[in-house]
CSV table of C-alpha atoms in Angstrom, one decimal:
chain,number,residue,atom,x,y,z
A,78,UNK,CA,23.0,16.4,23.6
A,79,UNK,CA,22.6,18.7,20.5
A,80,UNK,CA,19.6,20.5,19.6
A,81,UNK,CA,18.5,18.2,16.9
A,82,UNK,CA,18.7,15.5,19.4
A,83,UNK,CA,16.8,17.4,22.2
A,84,UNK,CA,14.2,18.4,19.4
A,85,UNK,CA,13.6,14.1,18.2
A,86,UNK,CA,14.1,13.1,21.6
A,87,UNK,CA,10.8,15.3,22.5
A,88,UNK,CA,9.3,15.0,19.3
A,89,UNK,CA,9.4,11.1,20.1
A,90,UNK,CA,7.5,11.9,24.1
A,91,UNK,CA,5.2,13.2,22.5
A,92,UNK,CA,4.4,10.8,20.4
A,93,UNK,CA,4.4,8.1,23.0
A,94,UNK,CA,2.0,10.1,25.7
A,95,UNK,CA,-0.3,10.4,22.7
A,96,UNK,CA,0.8,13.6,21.1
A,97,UNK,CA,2.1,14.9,17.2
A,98,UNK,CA,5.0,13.8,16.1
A,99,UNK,CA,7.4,14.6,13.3
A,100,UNK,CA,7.9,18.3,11.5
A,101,UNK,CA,5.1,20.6,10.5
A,102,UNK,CA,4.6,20.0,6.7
A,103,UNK,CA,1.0,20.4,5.9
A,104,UNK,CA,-0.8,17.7,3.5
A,105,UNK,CA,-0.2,18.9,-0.3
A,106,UNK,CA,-2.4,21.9,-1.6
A,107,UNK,CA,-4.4,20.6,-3.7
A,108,UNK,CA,-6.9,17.3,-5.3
A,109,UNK,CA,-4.3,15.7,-7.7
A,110,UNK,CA,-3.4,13.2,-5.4
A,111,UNK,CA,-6.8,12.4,-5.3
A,112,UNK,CA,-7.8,12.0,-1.5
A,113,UNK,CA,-7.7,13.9,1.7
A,114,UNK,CA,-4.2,13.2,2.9
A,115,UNK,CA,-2.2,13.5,6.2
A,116,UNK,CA,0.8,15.8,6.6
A,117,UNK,CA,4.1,14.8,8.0
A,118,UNK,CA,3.4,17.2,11.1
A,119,UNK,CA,0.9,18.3,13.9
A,120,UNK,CA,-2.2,17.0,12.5
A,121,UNK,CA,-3.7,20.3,13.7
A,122,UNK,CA,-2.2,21.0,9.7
A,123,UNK,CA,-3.2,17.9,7.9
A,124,UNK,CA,-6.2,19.1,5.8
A,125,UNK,CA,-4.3,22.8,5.1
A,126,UNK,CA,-4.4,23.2,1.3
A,127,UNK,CA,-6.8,20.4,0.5
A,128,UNK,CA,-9.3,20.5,-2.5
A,129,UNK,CA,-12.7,21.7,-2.7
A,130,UNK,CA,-15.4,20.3,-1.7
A,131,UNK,CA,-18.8,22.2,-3.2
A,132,UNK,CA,-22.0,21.3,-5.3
A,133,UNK,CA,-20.1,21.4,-8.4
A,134,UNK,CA,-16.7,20.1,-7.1
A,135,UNK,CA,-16.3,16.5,-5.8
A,136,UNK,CA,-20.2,16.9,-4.7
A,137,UNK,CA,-20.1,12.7,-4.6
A,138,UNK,CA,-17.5,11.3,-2.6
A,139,UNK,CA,-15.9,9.8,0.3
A,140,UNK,CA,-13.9,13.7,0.7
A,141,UNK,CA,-17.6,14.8,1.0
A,142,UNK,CA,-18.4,12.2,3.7
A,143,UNK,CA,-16.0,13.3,5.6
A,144,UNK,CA,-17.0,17.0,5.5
A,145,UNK,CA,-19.9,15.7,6.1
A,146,UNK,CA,-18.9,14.0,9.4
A,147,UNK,CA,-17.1,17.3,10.3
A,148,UNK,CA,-20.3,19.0,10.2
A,149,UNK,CA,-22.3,16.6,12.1
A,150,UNK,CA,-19.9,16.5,14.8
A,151,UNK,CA,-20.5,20.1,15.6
A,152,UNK,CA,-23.9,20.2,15.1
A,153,UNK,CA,-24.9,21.5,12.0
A,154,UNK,CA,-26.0,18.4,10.2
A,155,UNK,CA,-28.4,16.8,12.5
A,156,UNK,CA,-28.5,13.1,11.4
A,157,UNK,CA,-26.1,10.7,10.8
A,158,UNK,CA,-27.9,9.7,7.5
A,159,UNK,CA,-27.6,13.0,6.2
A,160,UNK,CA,-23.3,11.7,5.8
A,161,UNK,CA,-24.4,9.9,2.4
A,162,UNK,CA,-21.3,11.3,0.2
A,163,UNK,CA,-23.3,13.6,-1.7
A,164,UNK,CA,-22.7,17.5,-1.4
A,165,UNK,CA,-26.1,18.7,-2.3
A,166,UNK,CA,-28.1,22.0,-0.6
A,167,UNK,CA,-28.2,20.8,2.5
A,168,UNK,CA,-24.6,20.2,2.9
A,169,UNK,CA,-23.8,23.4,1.2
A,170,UNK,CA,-26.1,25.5,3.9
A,171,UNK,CA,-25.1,23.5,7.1
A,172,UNK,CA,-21.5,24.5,5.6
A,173,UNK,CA,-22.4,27.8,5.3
A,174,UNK,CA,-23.5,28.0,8.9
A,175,UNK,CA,-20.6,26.0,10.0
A,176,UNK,CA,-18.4,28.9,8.3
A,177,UNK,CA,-20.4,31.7,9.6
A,178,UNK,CA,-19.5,30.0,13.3
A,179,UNK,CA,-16.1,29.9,12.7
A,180,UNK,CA,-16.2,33.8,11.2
A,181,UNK,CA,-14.9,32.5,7.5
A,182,UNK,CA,-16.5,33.6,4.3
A,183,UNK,CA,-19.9,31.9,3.9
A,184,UNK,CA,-20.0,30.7,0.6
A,185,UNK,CA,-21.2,27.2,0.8
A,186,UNK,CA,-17.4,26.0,-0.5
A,187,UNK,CA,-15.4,24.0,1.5
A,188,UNK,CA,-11.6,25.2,0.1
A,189,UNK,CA,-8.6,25.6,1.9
A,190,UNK,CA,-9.9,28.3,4.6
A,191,UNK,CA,-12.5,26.3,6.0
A,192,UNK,CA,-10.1,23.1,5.8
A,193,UNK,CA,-7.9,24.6,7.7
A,194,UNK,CA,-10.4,26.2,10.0
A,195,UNK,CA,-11.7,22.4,10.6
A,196,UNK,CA,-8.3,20.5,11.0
A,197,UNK,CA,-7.6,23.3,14.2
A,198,UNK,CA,-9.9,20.7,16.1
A,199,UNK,CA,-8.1,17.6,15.0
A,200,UNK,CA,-6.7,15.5,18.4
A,201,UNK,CA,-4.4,12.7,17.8
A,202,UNK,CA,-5.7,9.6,19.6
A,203,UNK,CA,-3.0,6.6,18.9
A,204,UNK,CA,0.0,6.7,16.8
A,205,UNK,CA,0.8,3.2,14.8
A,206,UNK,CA,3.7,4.9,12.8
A,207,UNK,CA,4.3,8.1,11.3
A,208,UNK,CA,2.0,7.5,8.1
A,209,UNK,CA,-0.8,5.3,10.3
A,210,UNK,CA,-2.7,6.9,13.3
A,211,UNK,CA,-5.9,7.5,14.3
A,212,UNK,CA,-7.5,10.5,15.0
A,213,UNK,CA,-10.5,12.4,16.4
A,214,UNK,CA,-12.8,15.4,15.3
A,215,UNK,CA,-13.1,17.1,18.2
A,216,UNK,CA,-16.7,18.9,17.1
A,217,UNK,CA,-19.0,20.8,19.7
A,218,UNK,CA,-21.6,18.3,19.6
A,219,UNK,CA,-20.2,14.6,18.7
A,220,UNK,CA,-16.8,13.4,17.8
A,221,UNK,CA,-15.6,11.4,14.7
A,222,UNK,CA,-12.8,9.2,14.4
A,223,UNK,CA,-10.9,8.8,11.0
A,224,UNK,CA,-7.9,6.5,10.2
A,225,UNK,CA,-4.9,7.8,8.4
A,226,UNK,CA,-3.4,4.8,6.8
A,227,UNK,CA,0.0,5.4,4.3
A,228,UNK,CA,-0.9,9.5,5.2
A,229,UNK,CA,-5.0,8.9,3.6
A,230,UNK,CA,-7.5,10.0,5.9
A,231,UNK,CA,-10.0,7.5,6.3
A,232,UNK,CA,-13.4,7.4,6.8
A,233,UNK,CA,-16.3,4.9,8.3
A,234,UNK,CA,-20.0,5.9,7.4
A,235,UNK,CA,-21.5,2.9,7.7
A,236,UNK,CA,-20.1,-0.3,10.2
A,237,UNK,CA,-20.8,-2.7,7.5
A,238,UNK,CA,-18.8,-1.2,4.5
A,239,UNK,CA,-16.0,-0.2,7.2
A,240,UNK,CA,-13.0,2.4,6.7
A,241,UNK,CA,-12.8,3.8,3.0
A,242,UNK,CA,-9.9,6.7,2.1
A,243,UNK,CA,-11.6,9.2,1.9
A,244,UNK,CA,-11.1,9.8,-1.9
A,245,UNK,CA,-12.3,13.0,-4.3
A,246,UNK,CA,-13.8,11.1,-7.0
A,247,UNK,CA,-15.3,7.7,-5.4
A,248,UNK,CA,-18.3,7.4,-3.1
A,249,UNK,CA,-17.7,4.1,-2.1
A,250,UNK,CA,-17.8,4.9,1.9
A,251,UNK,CA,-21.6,5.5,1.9
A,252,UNK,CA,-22.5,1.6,0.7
């Protein structure tokens, strides 16, 4: 069997005993597609090179909900009604905190760093195709599923408006 076969041939176990499949091309590097999306790779990679997130950039979205879950999960928002879409002063100081943890610059921004601090705890939990999974959050505290659907991740902040993509510039996950 050739190496390129050997390689798909694992890549494919993996992927059936609940691993990553596919290459490691991290999501693109920036907002113009306008939501959070999924790589083609590991999803340890998938939020590399997003957007930022900050009190003056996308501070009222579904993106912001789900920094917002990321920091619940490991403790450093307390509440599950503090994930309301809106990147205000709390959000900024629990993100400072959470960067100070992880030994990243504390400056209240969520940019590509602290992205791609955060996806290093991403665990793939089922595997529909290669564009549609789920996926958990593994945070020190709680963990947080989120759907990637067509490579958009996903997020659910209330069970009644169910899973939104988590989009830059809509707030339409927090009802």
């Amino acid at each position: 069997m050739s190496v390129r076969k050997s390689a798909a041939a694992a890549v494919m176990a993996l992927a059936i005993a609940g691993g990553v499949a596919a290459e490691t091309t991290p999501a693109s590097a920036n907002t113009s597609q306008g939501y959070i999306s999924a790589g083609t790779g590991v999803v340890t990679t998938d939020w590399a090179g997003e957007g930022n997130l900050s009190t003056s950039s996308h501070a009222h979205s579904n993106a912001t909900a789900l920094w917002q879950a990321v920091l619940w999960a490991d403790g450093n928002l307390t509440r599950t009604s503090q994930i309301d879409c809106r990147f205000g002063s709390a959000t900024r100081d629990a993100t400072r905190a959470w960067q100070r943890a992880h030994s990243l610059a504390r400056d209240g921004i969520v940019g590509n760093k602290t992205f791609s601090k955060a996806d290093n705890k991403l665990k793939l939990d089922s595997l529909s195709s290669p564009s549609t999974y789920v996926v958990h959050y593994d945070g020190s505290q709680h963990d947080v599923w989120f759907k990637v659907v067509n490579y958009r991740y996903q997020i659910r902040v209330k069970t009644s408006v169910g899973y939104k993509t988590a989009y830059y510039n809509s707030a339409s996950a927090c009802g």
